[in-house]
Amino acid sequence: MGHYDTILVPTDGSERAEDAIEVAFRLAEEDESVIHTLFVVDTGLYGEPALSSVELFVDELEDEGRDLLTELVGRGAERGIDVEREVRHGDPEAAIVAYADEVDADVVVMGYQGQSHRKSRGSVLDGVLERTDRHVLVI
């Protein structure tokens, strides 16, 4: 598949995202890569928080994302893998592409379908594939 120094694996906590994480871990073990994990709170679905019940819900999602990524850091450490984590708000496709550019990811490892199941392929995946020229490994 090639040598990857920097792997980005965005996650939404779905089963397919978990599959992608496991593949990213295996790649990182083979290449001694750094994994960057990303959880995006989709503000297109919920809006930006502004002192309302939406704010509480968005805060809860962000906390869940941080907890998920903290668990991945621990799982990586158990396997000798350096895992960095990032939580962002915004459009998931744009956030994934922007973060991949920021960390200069050699590959983005993504699940075929995430939480939304809105299309035959994951709509976030489609958006990332359309917006980046980076290698995307679809699991």
Coordinates of N, CA and C in Angstrom, one line a residue:
M1 N 0.8 -1.2 0.0 CA 0.0 0.0 0.0 C 0.8 1.3 0.0
G2 N 2.1 1.2 0.4 CA 2.9 2.3 0.5 C 3.3 2.6 1.9
H3 N 4.2 3.6 2.1 CA 4.6 4.0 3.4 C 3.9 5.2 3.8
Y4 N 3.3 5.2 5.0 CA 2.6 6.4 5.5 C 3.2 6.8 6.9
D5 N 3.7 8.1 6.9 CA 4.2 8.6 8.1 C 3.1 9.2 9.0
T6 N 2.1 9.8 8.3 CA 1.0 10.5 9.0 C -0.3 10.0 8.5
I7 N -1.1 9.4 9.4 CA -2.4 8.9 9.0 C -3.5 9.7 9.7
L8 N -4.5 10.1 9.0 CA -5.7 10.7 9.6 C -6.8 9.8 9.6
V9 N -7.4 9.6 10.7 CA -8.6 8.7 10.8 C -9.7 9.5 11.5
P10 N -10.6 10.1 10.7 CA -11.8 10.8 11.4 C -12.8 9.7 11.9
T11 N -13.4 10.0 13.0 CA -14.4 9.1 13.5 C -15.6 9.8 14.0
D12 N -16.7 9.0 13.9 CA -18.0 9.5 14.5 C -18.6 8.5 15.5
G13 N -17.7 7.5 15.8 CA -18.1 6.5 16.8 C -18.9 5.3 16.1
S14 N -19.1 5.3 14.8 CA -19.9 4.3 14.2 C -19.1 3.0 14.1
E15 N -19.7 1.9 13.7 CA -19.1 0.6 13.5 C -18.0 0.7 12.4
R16 N -18.4 1.4 11.3 CA -17.5 1.5 10.2 C -16.3 2.4 10.5
A17 N -16.5 3.4 11.3 CA -15.4 4.2 11.8 C -14.4 3.4 12.7
E18 N -15.0 2.5 13.5 CA -14.2 1.6 14.3 C -13.4 0.7 13.4
D19 N -13.9 0.2 12.4 CA -13.2 -0.7 11.4 C -12.0 0.1 10.8
A20 N -12.3 1.4 10.5 CA -11.2 2.3 9.9 C -10.1 2.5 10.9
I21 N -10.5 2.7 12.2 CA -9.5 2.9 13.2 C -8.6 1.7 13.3
E22 N -9.2 0.5 13.3 CA -8.4 -0.7 13.4 C -7.4 -0.8 12.2
V23 N -7.9 -0.5 11.0 CA -7.0 -0.6 9.9 C -5.9 0.5 10.0
A24 N -6.2 1.7 10.5 CA -5.2 2.7 10.7 C -4.2 2.3 11.7
F25 N -4.6 1.6 12.8 CA -3.7 1.1 13.8 C -2.7 0.1 13.2
R26 N -3.2 -0.8 12.4 CA -2.4 -1.8 11.7 C -1.4 -1.2 10.8
L27 N -1.8 -0.2 10.0 CA -0.9 0.5 9.1 C 0.2 1.3 10.0
A28 N -0.2 1.9 11.1 CA 0.7 2.6 11.9 C 1.7 1.7 12.5
E29 N 1.3 0.5 12.9 CA 2.3 -0.5 13.5 C 3.3 -0.9 12.4
E30 N 2.8 -1.1 11.2 CA 3.7 -1.5 10.1 C 4.7 -0.4 9.8
D31 N 4.3 0.8 9.7 CA 5.1 1.9 9.2 C 5.7 2.8 10.3
E32 N 5.4 2.5 11.6 CA 5.7 3.4 12.7 C 5.2 4.8 12.5
S33 N 4.0 4.9 12.1 CA 3.3 6.1 11.7 C 2.7 6.8 12.9
V34 N 2.4 8.1 12.8 CA 1.6 8.8 13.7 C 0.2 8.9 13.2
I35 N -0.7 8.6 14.1 CA -2.1 8.7 13.8 C -2.7 10.0 14.3
H36 N -3.5 10.7 13.5 CA -4.2 11.8 13.9 C -5.7 11.4 13.9
T37 N -6.4 11.6 15.0 CA -7.8 11.3 15.0 C -8.6 12.6 15.1
L38 N -9.8 12.6 14.5 CA -10.6 13.8 14.4 C -12.0 13.4 14.6
F39 N -12.7 14.2 15.5 CA -14.1 14.1 15.7 C -14.7 15.5 15.4
V40 N -15.7 15.5 14.5 CA -16.3 16.8 14.1 C -17.7 16.9 14.6
V41 N -18.0 17.9 15.4 CA -19.4 18.2 15.8 C -20.0 18.9 14.6
D42 N -20.9 18.3 13.9 CA -21.6 18.8 12.7 C -22.5 20.0 13.0
T43 N -22.0 21.2 13.0 CA -22.8 22.4 13.3 C -23.9 22.6 12.2
G44 N -23.7 22.0 11.1 CA -24.8 22.1 10.0 C -26.0 21.4 10.4
L45 N -25.9 20.4 11.2 CA -27.1 19.7 11.7 C -27.7 20.3 13.0
Y46 N -26.8 20.9 13.8 CA -27.3 21.4 15.1 C -27.1 22.9 15.3
G47 N -26.3 23.5 14.4 CA -26.1 24.9 14.6 C -25.0 25.2 15.6
E48 N -24.5 26.4 15.7 CA -23.5 26.7 16.7 C -24.2 27.0 18.0
P49 N -23.7 26.6 19.1 CA -24.4 26.8 20.4 C -24.5 28.3 20.7
A50 N -25.6 28.6 21.3 CA -25.8 30.0 21.7 C -26.8 30.0 22.9
L51 N -26.3 29.6 24.1 CA -27.1 29.7 25.3 C -28.5 29.1 25.1
S52 N -28.6 27.8 24.7 CA -29.9 27.2 24.5 C -29.7 25.7 24.8
S53 N -30.8 25.0 24.6 CA -30.7 23.5 24.8 C -29.8 22.9 23.7
V54 N -29.7 23.6 22.5 CA -28.8 23.2 21.5 C -27.3 23.2 22.0
E55 N -27.0 24.3 22.8 CA -25.7 24.4 23.4 C -25.3 23.2 24.2
L56 N -26.3 22.8 25.1 CA -26.1 21.7 25.9 C -25.8 20.4 25.1
F57 N -26.6 20.2 24.1 CA -26.5 19.1 23.2 C -25.2 19.1 22.5
V58 N -24.7 20.2 21.9 CA -23.5 20.3 21.2 C -22.3 20.1 22.2
D59 N -22.4 20.6 23.4 CA -21.4 20.4 24.4 C -21.3 18.9 24.8
E60 N -22.5 18.2 24.8 CA -22.5 16.8 25.1 C -21.8 16.0 24.0
L61 N -22.1 16.4 22.7 CA -21.5 15.7 21.6 C -20.0 15.9 21.6
E62 N -19.6 17.1 21.9 CA -18.1 17.4 22.0 C -17.5 16.6 23.1
D63 N -18.1 16.5 24.3 CA -17.6 15.7 25.3 C -17.5 14.2 24.9
E64 N -18.5 13.7 24.2 CA -18.5 12.3 23.8 C -17.3 12.1 22.8
G65 N -17.1 13.1 21.9 CA -16.0 13.0 20.9 C -14.7 13.0 21.6
R66 N -14.5 13.9 22.6 CA -13.3 13.9 23.4 C -13.0 12.6 24.1
D67 N -14.1 12.0 24.7 CA -13.9 10.7 25.4 C -13.5 9.6 24.4
L68 N -14.2 9.6 23.2 CA -13.8 8.6 22.2 C -12.4 8.8 21.8
L69 N -11.9 10.0 21.5 CA -10.6 10.2 21.1 C -9.6 9.9 22.2
T70 N -9.9 10.2 23.4 CA -9.0 9.8 24.6 C -8.9 8.3 24.6
E71 N -9.9 7.6 24.4 CA -9.9 6.1 24.4 C -8.9 5.7 23.3
L72 N -9.0 6.3 22.1 CA -8.1 5.9 21.0 C -6.7 6.2 21.3
V73 N -6.4 7.3 22.0 CA -5.0 7.6 22.4 C -4.5 6.5 23.3
G74 N -5.3 6.0 24.3 CA -5.0 4.9 25.2 C -4.8 3.6 24.4
R75 N -5.7 3.3 23.5 CA -5.5 2.1 22.7 C -4.3 2.1 21.9
G76 N -4.0 3.3 21.3 CA -2.7 3.4 20.5 C -1.5 3.2 21.4
A77 N -1.5 3.8 22.6 CA -0.4 3.7 23.5 C -0.1 2.2 23.9
E78 N -1.2 1.5 24.1 CA -1.0 0.0 24.4 C -0.3 -0.7 23.2
R79 N -0.4 -0.2 22.0 CA 0.2 -0.8 20.8 C 1.4 -0.1 20.4
G80 N 1.9 0.9 21.2 CA 3.1 1.6 20.8 C 2.9 2.6 19.7
I81 N 1.7 3.1 19.5 CA 1.4 4.0 18.4 C 1.1 5.4 19.0
D82 N 1.7 6.4 18.4 CA 1.5 7.8 18.8 C 0.2 8.2 18.2
V83 N -0.8 8.6 19.0 CA -2.1 9.0 18.5 C -2.4 10.5 19.0
E84 N -2.6 11.4 18.1 CA -2.9 12.8 18.4 C -4.4 12.9 18.2
R85 N -5.0 13.8 18.9 CA -6.5 14.0 18.8 C -6.9 15.4 18.6
E86 N -8.0 15.6 17.9 CA -8.6 16.9 17.7 C -10.1 16.8 17.6
V87 N -10.8 17.8 18.2 CA -12.2 17.9 18.1 C -12.5 19.3 17.5
R88 N -13.3 19.3 16.5 CA -13.7 20.5 15.8 C -15.2 20.7 15.6
H89 N -15.6 21.9 15.4 CA -17.0 22.2 15.0 C -17.0 22.6 13.6
G90 N -18.1 22.3 12.9 CA -18.3 22.7 11.5 C -18.8 21.7 10.6
D91 N -18.5 21.9 9.3 CA -18.9 21.0 8.3 C -17.9 19.8 8.3
P92 N -18.4 18.6 8.5 CA -17.4 17.5 8.6 C -16.5 17.3 7.4
E93 N -17.0 17.4 6.2 CA -16.2 17.2 5.0 C -15.1 18.3 5.0
A94 N -15.4 19.5 5.2 CA -14.5 20.6 5.1 C -13.5 20.5 6.3
A95 N -13.9 20.1 7.5 CA -13.0 20.0 8.6 C -12.0 18.8 8.4
I96 N -12.5 17.7 7.8 CA -11.6 16.6 7.6 C -10.5 17.0 6.6
V97 N -10.9 17.6 5.5 CA -10.0 18.0 4.4 C -9.0 19.0 5.0
A98 N -9.5 20.0 5.7 CA -8.6 21.0 6.3 C -7.6 20.5 7.3
Y99 N -8.1 19.5 8.1 CA -7.2 18.9 9.1 C -6.1 18.0 8.4
A100 N -6.6 17.3 7.4 CA -5.6 16.5 6.6 C -4.5 17.4 6.0
D101 N -4.9 18.6 5.5 CA -3.9 19.5 5.0 C -3.0 20.0 6.1
E102 N -3.6 20.4 7.3 CA -2.8 20.9 8.4 C -1.7 19.9 8.9
V103 N -2.1 18.6 9.0 CA -1.1 17.7 9.5 C -0.4 17.0 8.3
D104 N -0.6 17.4 7.1 CA 0.0 16.8 5.9 C -0.1 15.3 5.9
A105 N -1.4 14.8 6.0 CA -1.7 13.4 6.1 C -1.3 12.7 4.8
D106 N -0.6 11.6 4.9 CA -0.3 10.8 3.7 C -1.5 10.0 3.3
V107 N -2.4 9.7 4.2 CA -3.6 8.9 3.9 C -4.6 9.3 4.9
V108 N -5.9 9.3 4.4 CA -7.1 9.5 5.3 C -7.8 8.1 5.2
V109 N -8.0 7.5 6.4 CA -8.6 6.2 6.5 C -10.0 6.5 7.0
M110 N -11.0 6.1 6.2 CA -12.4 6.4 6.6 C -13.3 5.2 6.4
G111 N -14.3 5.1 7.2 CA -15.4 4.1 7.1 C -16.3 4.4 5.9
Y112 N -16.7 3.4 5.2 CA -17.6 3.5 4.1 C -18.9 4.2 4.4
Q113 N -19.4 4.1 5.6 CA -20.7 4.7 5.9 C -20.6 5.0 7.4
G114 N -21.0 6.2 7.8 CA -20.9 6.6 9.2 C -22.3 6.5 9.8
Q115 N -22.5 7.4 10.8 CA -23.7 7.5 11.6 C -25.0 7.8 10.8
S116 N -24.8 8.6 9.7 CA -26.0 9.2 9.0 C -26.7 8.2 8.1
H117 N -26.0 7.3 7.4 CA -26.6 6.3 6.5 C -27.5 7.0 5.5
R118 N -27.2 8.2 5.1 CA -28.1 9.0 4.2 C -28.0 8.6 2.7
K119 N -26.9 7.9 2.3 CA -26.7 7.6 0.9 C -26.1 6.1 0.9
S120 N -26.0 5.6 -0.4 CA -25.4 4.3 -0.5 C -24.0 4.3 0.0
R121 N -23.3 5.4 -0.2 CA -22.0 5.6 0.5 C -22.2 6.7 1.5
G122 N -21.3 6.8 2.5 CA -21.4 7.8 3.4 C -21.3 9.2 2.8
S123 N -22.2 10.1 3.1 CA -22.2 11.4 2.5 C -20.9 12.2 2.9
V124 N -20.4 12.0 4.1 CA -19.2 12.7 4.5 C -18.0 12.1 3.7
L125 N -18.0 10.8 3.5 CA -17.0 10.2 2.7 C -17.0 10.8 1.3
D126 N -18.2 10.9 0.7 CA -18.3 11.5 -0.7 C -17.8 12.9 -0.7
G127 N -18.1 13.7 0.3 CA -17.6 15.1 0.3 C -16.1 15.1 0.4
V128 N -15.5 14.3 1.2 CA -14.1 14.3 1.4 C -13.4 13.9 0.0
L129 N -14.0 12.8 -0.6 CA -13.4 12.3 -1.9 C -13.5 13.4 -2.9
E130 N -14.5 14.2 -2.9 CA -14.7 15.3 -3.9 C -13.7 16.5 -3.6
R131 N -13.3 16.7 -2.3 CA -12.6 17.9 -1.9 C -11.1 17.7 -1.8
T132 N -10.6 16.5 -1.8 CA -9.2 16.3 -1.6 C -8.5 15.6 -2.7
D133 N -7.2 15.8 -2.8 CA -6.4 15.0 -3.7 C -5.5 14.0 -3.0
R134 N -5.7 14.0 -1.6 CA -5.0 13.1 -0.8 C -5.5 11.7 -1.0
H135 N -4.6 10.7 -0.7 CA -5.0 9.3 -0.8 C -6.1 9.1 0.3
V136 N -7.2 8.5 0.0 CA -8.3 8.1 0.9 C -8.5 6.6 0.9
L137 N -8.3 6.0 2.0 CA -8.5 4.5 2.1 C -9.9 4.3 2.7
V138 N -10.7 3.7 1.9 CA -12.1 3.5 2.3 C -12.3 2.1 2.9
I139 N -12.8 2.0 4.1 CA -13.0 0.7 4.8 C -14.4 0.4 4.8

